[in-house]
PDB file of C-alpha atoms in Angstrom:
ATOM      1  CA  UNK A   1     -59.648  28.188 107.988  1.00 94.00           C
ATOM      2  CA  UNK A   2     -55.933  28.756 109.486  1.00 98.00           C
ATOM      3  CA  UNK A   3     -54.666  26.408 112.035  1.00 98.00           C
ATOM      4  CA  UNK A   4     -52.690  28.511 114.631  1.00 98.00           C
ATOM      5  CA  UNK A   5     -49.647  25.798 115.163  1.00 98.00           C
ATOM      6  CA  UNK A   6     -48.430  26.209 118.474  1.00 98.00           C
ATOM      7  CA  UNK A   7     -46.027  23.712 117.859  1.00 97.00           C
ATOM      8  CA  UNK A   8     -44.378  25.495 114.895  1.00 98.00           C
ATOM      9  CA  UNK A   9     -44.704  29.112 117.167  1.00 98.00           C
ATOM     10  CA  UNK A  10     -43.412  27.112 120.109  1.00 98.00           C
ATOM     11  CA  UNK A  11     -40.143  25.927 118.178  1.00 97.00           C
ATOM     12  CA  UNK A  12     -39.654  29.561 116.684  1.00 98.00           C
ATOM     13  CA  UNK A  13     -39.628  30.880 120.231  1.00 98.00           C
ATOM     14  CA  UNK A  14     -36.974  28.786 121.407  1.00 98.00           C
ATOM     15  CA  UNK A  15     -34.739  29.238 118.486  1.00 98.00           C
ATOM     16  CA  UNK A  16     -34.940  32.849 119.542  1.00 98.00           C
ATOM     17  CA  UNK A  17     -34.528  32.147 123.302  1.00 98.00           C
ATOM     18  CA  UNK A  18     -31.785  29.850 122.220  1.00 98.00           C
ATOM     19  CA  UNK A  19     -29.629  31.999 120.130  1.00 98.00           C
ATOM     20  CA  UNK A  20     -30.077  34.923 123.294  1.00 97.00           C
ATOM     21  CA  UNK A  21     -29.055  32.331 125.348  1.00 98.00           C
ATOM     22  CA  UNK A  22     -25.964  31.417 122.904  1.00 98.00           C
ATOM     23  CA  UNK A  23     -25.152  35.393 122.991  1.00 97.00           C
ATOM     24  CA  UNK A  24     -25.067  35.366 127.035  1.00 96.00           C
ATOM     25  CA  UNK A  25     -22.327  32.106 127.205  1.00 96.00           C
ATOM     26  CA  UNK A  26     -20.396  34.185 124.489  1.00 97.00           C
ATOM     27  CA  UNK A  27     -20.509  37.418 126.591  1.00 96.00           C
ATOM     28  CA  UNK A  28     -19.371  34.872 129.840  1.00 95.00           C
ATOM     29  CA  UNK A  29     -22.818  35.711 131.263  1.00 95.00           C
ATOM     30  CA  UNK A  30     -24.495  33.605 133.884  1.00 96.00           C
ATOM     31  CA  UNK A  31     -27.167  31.621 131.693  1.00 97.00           C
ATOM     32  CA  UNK A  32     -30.565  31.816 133.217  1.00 98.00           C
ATOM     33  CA  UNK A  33     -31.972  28.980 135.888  1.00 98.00           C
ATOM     34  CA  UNK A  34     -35.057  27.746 136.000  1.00 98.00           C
ATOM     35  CA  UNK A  35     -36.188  25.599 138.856  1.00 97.00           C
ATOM     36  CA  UNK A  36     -39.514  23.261 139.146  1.00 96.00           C
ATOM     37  CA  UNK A  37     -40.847  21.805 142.499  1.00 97.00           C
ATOM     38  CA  UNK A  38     -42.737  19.057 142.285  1.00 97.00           C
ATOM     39  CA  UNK A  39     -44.918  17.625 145.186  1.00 97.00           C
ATOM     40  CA  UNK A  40     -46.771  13.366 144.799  1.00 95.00           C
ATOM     41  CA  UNK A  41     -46.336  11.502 141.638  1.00 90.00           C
ATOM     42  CA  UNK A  42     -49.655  13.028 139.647  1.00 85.00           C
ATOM     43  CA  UNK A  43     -48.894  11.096 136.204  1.00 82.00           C
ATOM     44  CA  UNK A  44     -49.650  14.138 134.241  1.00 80.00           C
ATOM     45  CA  UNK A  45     -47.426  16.592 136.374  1.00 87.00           C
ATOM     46  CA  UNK A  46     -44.625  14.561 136.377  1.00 88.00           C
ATOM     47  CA  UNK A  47     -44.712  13.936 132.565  1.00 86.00           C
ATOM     48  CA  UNK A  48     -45.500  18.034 132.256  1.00 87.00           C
ATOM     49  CA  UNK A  49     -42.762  18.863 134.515  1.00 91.00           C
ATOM     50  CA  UNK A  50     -40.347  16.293 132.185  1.00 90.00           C
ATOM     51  CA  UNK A  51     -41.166  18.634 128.992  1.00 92.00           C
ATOM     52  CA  UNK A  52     -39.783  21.840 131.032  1.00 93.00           C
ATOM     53  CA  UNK A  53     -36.691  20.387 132.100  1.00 92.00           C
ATOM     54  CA  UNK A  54     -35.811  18.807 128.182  1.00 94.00           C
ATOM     55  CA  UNK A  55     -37.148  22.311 127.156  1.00 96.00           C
ATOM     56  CA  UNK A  56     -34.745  23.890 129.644  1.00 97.00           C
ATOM     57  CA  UNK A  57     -31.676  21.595 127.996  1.00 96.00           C
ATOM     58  CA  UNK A  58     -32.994  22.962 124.139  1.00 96.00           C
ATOM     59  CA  UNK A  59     -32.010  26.454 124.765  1.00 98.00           C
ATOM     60  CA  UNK A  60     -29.337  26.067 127.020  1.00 98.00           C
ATOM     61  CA  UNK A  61     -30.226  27.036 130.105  1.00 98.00           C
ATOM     62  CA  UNK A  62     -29.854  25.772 133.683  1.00 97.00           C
ATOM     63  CA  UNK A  63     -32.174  23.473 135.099  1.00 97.00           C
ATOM     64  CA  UNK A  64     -32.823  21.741 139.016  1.00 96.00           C
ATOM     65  CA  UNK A  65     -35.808  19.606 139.581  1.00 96.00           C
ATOM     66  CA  UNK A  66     -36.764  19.022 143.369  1.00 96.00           C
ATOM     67  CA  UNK A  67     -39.175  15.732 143.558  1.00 96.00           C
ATOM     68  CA  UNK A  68     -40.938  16.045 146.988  1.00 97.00           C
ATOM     69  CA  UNK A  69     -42.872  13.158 148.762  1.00 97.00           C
ATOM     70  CA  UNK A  70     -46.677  13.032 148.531  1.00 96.00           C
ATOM     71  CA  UNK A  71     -46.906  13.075 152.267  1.00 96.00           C
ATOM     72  CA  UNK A  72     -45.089  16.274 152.003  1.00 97.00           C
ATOM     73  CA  UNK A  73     -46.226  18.903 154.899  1.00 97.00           C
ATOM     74  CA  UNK A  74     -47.009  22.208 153.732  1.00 98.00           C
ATOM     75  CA  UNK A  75     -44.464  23.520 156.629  1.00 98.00           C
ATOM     76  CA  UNK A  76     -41.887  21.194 154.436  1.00 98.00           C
ATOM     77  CA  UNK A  77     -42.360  22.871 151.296  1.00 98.00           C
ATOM     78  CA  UNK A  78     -42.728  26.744 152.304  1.00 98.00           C
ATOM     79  CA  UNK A  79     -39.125  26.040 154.107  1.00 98.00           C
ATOM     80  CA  UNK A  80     -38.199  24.719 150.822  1.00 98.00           C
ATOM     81  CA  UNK A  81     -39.673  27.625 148.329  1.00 98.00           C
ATOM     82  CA  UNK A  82     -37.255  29.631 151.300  1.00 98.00           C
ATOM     83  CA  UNK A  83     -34.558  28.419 150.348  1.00 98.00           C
ATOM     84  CA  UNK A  84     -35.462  29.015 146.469  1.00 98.00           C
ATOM     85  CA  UNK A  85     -35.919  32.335 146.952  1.00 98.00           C
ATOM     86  CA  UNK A  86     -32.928  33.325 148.816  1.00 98.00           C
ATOM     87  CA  UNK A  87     -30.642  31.315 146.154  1.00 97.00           C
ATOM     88  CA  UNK A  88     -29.291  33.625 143.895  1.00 96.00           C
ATOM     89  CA  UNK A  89     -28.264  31.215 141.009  1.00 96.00           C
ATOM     90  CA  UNK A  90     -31.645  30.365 140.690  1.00 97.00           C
ATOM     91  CA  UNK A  91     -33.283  33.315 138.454  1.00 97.00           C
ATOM     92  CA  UNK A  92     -37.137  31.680 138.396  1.00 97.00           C
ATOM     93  CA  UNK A  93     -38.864  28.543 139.705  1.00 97.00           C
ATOM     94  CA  UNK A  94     -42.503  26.995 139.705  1.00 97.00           C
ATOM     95  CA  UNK A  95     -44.454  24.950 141.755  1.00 97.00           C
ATOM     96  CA  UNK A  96     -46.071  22.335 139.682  1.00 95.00           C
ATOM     97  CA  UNK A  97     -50.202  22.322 140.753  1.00 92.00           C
ATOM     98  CA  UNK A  98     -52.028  20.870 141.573  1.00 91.00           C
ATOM     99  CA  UNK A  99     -50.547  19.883 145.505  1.00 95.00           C
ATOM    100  CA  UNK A 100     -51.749  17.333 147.807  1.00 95.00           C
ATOM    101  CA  UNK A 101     -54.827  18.242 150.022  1.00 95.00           C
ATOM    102  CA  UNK A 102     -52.853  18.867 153.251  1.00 97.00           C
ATOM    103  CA  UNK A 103     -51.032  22.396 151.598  1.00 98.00           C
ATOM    104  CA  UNK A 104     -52.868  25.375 150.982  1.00 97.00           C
ATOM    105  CA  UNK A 105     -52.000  26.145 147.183  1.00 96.00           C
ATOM    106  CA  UNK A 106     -52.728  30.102 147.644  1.00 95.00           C
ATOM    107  CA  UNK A 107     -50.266  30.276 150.728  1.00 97.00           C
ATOM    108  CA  UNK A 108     -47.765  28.398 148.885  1.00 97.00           C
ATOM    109  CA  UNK A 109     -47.769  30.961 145.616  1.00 96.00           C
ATOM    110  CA  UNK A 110     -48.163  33.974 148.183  1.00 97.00           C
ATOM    111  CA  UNK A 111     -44.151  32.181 149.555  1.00 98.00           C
ATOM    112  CA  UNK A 112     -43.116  32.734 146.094  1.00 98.00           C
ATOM    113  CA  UNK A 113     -40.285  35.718 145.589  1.00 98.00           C
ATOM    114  CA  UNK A 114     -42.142  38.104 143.085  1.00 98.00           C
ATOM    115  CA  UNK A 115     -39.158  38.483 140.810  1.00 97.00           C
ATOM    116  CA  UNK A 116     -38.771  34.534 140.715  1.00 98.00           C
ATOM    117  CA  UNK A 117     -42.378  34.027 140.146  1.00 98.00           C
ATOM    118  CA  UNK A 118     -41.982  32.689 136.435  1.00 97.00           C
ATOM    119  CA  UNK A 119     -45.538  31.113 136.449  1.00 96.00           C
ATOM    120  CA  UNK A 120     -47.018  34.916 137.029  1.00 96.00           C
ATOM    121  CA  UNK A 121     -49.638  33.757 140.069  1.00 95.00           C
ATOM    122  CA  UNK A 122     -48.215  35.714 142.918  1.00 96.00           C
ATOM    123  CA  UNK A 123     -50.624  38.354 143.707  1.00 95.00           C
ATOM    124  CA  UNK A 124     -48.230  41.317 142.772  1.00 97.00           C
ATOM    125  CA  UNK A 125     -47.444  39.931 139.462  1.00 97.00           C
ATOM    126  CA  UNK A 126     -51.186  39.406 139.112  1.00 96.00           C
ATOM    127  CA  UNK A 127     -52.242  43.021 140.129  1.00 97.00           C
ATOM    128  CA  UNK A 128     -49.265  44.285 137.970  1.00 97.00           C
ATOM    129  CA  UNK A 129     -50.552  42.562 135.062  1.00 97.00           C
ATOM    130  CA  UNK A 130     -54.222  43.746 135.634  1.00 96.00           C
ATOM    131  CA  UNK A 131     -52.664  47.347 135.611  1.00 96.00           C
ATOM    132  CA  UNK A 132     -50.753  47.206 132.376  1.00 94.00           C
ATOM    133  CA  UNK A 133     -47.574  47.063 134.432  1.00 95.00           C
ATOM    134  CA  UNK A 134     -44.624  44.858 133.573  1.00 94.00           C
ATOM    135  CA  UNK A 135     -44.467  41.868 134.913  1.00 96.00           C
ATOM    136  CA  UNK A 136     -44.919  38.346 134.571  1.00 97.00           C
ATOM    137  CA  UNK A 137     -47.616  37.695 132.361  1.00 97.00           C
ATOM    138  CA  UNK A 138     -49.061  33.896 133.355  1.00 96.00           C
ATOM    139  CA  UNK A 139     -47.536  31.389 130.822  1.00 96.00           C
ATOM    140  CA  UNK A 140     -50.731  29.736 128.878  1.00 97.00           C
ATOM    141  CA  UNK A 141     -52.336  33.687 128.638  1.00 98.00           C
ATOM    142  CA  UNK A 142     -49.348  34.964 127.379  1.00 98.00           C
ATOM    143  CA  UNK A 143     -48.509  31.822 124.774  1.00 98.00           C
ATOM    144  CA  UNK A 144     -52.327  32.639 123.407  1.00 98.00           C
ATOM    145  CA  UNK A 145     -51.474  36.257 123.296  1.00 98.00           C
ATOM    146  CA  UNK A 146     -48.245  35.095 121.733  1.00 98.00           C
ATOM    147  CA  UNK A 147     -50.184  33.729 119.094  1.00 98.00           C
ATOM    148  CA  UNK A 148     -52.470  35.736 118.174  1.00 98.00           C
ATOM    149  CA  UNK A 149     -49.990  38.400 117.958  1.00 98.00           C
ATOM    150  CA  UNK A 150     -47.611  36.168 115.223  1.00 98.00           C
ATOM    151  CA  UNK A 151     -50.550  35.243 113.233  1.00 98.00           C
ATOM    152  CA  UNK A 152     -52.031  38.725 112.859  1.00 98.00           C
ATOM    153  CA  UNK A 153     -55.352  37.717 114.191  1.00 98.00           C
ATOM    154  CA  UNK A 154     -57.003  41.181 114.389  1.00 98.00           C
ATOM    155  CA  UNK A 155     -58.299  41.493 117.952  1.00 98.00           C
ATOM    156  CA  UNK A 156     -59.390  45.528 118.122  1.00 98.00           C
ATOM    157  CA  UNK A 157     -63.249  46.011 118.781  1.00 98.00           C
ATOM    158  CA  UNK A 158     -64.231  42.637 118.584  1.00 98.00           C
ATOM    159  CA  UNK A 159     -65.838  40.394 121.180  1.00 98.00           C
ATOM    160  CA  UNK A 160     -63.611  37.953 123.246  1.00 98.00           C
ATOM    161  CA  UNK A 161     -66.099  35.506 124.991  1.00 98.00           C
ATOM    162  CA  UNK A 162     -63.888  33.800 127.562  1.00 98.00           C
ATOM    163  CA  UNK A 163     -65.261  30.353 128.492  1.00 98.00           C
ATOM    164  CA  UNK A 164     -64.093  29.372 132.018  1.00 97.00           C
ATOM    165  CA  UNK A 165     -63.330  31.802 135.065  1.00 96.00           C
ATOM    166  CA  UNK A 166     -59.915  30.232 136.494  1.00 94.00           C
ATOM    167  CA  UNK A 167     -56.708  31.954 137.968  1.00 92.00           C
ATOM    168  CA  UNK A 168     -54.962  30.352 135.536  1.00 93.00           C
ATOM    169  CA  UNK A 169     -56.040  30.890 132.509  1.00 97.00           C
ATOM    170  CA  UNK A 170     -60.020  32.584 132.081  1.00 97.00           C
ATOM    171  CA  UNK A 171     -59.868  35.234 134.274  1.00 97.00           C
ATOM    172  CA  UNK A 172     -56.310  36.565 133.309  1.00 98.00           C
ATOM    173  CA  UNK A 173     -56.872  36.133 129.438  1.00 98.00           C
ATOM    174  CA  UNK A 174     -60.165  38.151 130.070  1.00 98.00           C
ATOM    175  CA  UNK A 175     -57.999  41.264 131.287  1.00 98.00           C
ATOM    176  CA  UNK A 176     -55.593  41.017 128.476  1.00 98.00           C
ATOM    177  CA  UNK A 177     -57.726  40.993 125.545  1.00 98.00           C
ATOM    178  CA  UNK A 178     -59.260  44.306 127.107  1.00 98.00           C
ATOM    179  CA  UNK A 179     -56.339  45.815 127.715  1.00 96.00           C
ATOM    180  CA  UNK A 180     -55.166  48.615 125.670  1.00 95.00           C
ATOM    181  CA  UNK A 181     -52.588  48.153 122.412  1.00 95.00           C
ATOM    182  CA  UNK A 182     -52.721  44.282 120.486  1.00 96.00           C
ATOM    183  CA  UNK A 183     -53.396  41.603 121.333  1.00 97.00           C
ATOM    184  CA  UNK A 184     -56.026  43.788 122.720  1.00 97.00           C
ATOM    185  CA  UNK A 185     -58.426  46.394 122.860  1.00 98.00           C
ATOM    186  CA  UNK A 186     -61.734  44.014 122.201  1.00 98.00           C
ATOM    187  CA  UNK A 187     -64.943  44.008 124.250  1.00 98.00           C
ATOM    188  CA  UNK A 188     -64.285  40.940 126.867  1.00 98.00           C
ATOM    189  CA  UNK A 189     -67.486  38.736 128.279  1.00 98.00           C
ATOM    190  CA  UNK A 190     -66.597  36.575 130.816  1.00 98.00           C
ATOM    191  CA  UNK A 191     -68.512  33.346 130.965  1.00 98.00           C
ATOM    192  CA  UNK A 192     -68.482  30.379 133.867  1.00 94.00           C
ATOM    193  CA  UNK A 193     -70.960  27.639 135.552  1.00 90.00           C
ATOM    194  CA  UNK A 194     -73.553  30.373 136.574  1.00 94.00           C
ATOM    195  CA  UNK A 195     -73.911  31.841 133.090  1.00 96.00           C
ATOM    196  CA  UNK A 196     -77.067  31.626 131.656  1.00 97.00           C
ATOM    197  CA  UNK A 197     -78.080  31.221 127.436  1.00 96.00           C
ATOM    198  CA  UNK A 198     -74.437  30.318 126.982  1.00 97.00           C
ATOM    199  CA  UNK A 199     -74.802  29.901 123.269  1.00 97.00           C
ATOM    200  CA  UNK A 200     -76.792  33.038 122.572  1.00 98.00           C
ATOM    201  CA  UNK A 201     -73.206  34.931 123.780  1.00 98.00           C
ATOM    202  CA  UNK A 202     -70.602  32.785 121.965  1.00 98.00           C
ATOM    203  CA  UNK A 203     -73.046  32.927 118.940  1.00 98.00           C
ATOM    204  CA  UNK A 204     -72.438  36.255 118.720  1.00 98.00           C
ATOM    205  CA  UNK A 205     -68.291  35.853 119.766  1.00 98.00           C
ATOM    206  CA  UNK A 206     -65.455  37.203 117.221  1.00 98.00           C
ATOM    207  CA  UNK A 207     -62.691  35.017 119.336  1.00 98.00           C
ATOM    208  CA  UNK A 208     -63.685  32.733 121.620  1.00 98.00           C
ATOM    209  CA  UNK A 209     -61.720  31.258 124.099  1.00 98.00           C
ATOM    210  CA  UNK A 210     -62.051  28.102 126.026  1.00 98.00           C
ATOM    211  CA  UNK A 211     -60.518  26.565 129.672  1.00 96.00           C
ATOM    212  CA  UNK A 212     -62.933  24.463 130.439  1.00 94.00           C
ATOM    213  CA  UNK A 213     -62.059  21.117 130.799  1.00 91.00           C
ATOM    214  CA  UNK A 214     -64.917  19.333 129.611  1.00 94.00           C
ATOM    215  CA  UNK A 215     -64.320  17.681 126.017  1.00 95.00           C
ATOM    216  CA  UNK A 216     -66.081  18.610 122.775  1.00 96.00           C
ATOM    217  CA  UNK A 217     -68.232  21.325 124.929  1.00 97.00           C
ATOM    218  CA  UNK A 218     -68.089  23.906 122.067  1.00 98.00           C
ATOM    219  CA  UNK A 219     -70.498  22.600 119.284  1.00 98.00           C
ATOM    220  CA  UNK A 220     -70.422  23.949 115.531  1.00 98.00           C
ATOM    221  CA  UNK A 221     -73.867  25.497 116.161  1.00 98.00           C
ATOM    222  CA  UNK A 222     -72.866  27.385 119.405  1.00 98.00           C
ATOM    223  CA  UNK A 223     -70.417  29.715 117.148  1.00 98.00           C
ATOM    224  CA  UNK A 224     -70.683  32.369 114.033  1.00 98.00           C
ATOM    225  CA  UNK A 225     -68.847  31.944 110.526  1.00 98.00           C
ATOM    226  CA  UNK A 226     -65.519  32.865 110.562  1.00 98.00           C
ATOM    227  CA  UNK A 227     -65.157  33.070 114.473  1.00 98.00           C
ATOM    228  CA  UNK A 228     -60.888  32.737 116.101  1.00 98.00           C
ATOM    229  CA  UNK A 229     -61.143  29.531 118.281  1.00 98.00           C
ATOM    230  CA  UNK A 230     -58.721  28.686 120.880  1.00 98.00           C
ATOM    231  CA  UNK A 231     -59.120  25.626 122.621  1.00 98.00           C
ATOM    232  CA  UNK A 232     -57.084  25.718 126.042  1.00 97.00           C
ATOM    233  CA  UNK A 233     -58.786  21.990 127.157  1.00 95.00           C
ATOM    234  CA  UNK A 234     -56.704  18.849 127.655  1.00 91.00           C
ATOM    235  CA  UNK A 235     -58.842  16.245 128.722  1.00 90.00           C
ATOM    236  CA  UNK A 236     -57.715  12.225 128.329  1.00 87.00           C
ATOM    237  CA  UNK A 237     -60.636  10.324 127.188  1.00 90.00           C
ATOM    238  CA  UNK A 238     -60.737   6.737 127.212  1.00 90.00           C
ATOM    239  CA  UNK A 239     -60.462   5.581 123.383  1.00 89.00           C
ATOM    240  CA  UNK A 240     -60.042   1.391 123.040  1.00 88.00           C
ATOM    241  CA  UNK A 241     -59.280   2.089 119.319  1.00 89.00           C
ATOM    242  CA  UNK A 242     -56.343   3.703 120.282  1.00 88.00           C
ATOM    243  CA  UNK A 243     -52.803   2.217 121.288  1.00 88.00           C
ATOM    244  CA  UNK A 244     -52.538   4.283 124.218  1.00 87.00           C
ATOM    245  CA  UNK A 245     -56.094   3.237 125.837  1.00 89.00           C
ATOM    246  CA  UNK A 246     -57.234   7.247 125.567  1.00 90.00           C
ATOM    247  CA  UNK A 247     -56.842  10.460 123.240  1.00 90.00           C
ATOM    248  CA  UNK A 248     -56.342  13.931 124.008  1.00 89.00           C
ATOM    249  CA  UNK A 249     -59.235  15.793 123.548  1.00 94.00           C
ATOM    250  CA  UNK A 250     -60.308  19.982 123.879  1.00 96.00           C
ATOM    251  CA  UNK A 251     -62.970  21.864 124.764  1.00 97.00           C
ATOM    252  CA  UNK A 252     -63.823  22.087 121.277  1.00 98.00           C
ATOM    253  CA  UNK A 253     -65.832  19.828 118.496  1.00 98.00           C
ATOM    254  CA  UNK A 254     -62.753  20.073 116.223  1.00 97.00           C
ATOM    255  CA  UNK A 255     -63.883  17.817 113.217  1.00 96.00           C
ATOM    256  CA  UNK A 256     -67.145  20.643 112.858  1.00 98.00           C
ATOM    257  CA  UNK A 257     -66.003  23.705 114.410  1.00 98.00           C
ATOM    258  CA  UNK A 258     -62.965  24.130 112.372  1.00 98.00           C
ATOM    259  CA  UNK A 259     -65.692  23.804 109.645  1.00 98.00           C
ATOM    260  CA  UNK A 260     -66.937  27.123 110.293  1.00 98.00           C
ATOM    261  CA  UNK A 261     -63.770  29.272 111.961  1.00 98.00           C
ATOM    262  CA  UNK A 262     -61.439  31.327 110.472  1.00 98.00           C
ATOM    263  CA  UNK A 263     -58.359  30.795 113.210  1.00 98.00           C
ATOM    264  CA  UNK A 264     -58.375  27.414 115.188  1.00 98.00           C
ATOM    265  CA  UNK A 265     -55.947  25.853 117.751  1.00 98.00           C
ATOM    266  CA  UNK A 266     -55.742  22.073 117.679  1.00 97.00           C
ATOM    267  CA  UNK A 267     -55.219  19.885 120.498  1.00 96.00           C
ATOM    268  CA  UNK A 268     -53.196  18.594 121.017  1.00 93.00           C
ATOM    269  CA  UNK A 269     -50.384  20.990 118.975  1.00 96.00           C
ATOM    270  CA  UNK A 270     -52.175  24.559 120.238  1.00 97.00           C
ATOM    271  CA  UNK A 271     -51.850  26.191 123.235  1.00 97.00           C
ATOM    272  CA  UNK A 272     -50.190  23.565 125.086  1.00 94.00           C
ATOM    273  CA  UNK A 273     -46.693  24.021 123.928  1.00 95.00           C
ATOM    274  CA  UNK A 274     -47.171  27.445 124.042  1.00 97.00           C
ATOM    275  CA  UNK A 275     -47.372  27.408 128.111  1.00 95.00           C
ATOM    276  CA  UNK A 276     -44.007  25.678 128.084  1.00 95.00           C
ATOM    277  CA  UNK A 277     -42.277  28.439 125.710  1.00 97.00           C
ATOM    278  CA  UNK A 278     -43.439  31.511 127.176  1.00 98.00           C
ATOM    279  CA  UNK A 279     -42.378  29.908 130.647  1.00 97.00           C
ATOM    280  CA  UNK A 280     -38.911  29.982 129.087  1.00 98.00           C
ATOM    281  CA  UNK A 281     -39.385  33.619 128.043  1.00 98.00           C
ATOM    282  CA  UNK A 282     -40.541  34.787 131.781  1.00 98.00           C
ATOM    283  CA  UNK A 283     -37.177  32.772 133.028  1.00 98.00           C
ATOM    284  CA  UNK A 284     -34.878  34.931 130.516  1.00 98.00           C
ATOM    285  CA  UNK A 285     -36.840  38.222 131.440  1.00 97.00           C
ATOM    286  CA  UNK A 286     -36.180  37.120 135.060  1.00 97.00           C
ATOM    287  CA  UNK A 287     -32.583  36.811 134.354  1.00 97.00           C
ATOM    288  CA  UNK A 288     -32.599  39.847 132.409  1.00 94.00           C
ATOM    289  CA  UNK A 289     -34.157  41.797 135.300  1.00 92.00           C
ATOM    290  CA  UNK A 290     -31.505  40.573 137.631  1.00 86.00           C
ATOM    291  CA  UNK A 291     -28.489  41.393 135.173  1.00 81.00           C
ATOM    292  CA  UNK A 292     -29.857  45.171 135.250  1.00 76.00           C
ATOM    293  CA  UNK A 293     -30.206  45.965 138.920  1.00 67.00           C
TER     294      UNK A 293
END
């Protein structure tokens, strides 16, 4: 069994980004911006957010943070995401989800310039992606991608079960991994809350892949010898035994499933800072799509 180490693939990624980066202030090129907008004080988001603006600092580019009120109307922040878009030192910026109740999250991405959208949920970057365009490839699916393409996980006729049916994360990965070239080319099945004999299909799974949310869902028994496991769940569950009152947990039975796998991502240390690195990549593509228009 081979862990895949995000956080080792994570840190290689930004030494690259970084010595790009290094290359651009030497050439007396504009560095790239990246900008977050952040909406309440959601304990997780804020901490989240924190990690892309230090990331920002490690490879040297530019970062602003915009810290909106909870009571924030969603008339307040589209006149905000404006402004965003029509600043041209900004190259890309995110909206940190999830938002309050009183702003409707799909007209807020649908605001979003196209060639700013660094997170890769506008519906044009979506479609794109879906077509084998280029685009912006939606940061956790394209860190697992990332991956699985460093580790040499062979993908190519062999069946993705994708656990979880999200924007985010399941139904974008399930595209990819059918898409042609590698990561690629494997026969996807797309599994949710409606699917029936659940473990019959990921019994019978090559790679599985998991955004569920619910802690230690995938059991030992429900997967094959020698199966690629990658565990997208973060999920806090309340530990005493612990200093921190809780541990982060997956979707996956770690302790037994790595038992039987041949690739496995640990949580935390997996996918997670993944997400944060290839956000970095989408803001130097952005940058680098600017430079040659």
């Amino acid at each position: 069994m081979q862990i895949l180490d995000g956080k080792k693939v994570s840190e290689d990624i930004k030494n690259e980004i970084a010595a790009q980066v290094q290359e651009m202030k030497n050439n007396g090129e504009k560095v790239p911006h990246l900008a977050a907008i952040i909406v309440g004080n959601d304990g997780a988001s804020l901490t989240y957010v924190g990690s892309k603006v230090k990331a920002c600092e490690r490879v040297g580019f530019e970062s602003t943070l915009i810290k909106m009120p909870s009571t924030t109307s969603e008339t307040e922040l589209l006149k905000k995401i404006q402004e965003l878009n029509q600043d041209d030192n900004i190259d890309g910026f995110i909206v940190q989800l999830p938002l309050p109740d009183q702003i409707d999250t799909q007209e807020v991405l649908m605001a979003i310039d196209p060639s700013k959208d660094v997170d890769g949920f506008h519906p044009e970057n979506f479609g794109k992606m879906a077509l084998d365009m280029s685009t912006f490839i939606p940061a956790t699916p394209f860190g697992i991608l990332e991956l699985l393409e460093r580790y040499n996980v062979e993908t190519k006729g062999k069946h993705t079960v994708v656990i979880g049916r999200s924007h985010i994360v399941g139904r974008p990965m399930s595209i990819l991994m059918g898409r042609k070239g590698f990561p690629g080319n494997s026969t996807v099945t797309l599994t949710h809350s409606h699917t029936k004999n659940i473990n019959q299909i990921t019994s019978q799974a090559d790679i599985i892949i998991t955004a569920l949310g619910v802690p230690n869902y995938l059991k030992a028994e429900m997967i094959k010898d020698d199966a690629v496991i990658i565990d997208v769940g973060i999920t806090r569950v309340q530990d005493e035994t612990s200093e921190k009152g809780y541990v982060i947990t997956g979707d996956v039975d770690f302790e037994n499933v790595s038992k039987k796998a041949s690739y496995i991502t640990p949580v935390p240390g997996g996918v997670g800072p993944m997400t944060i690195a290839m956000l970095l990549k989408n803001t130097l593509l952005a940058r680098e799509q600017k430079r040659c228009k």
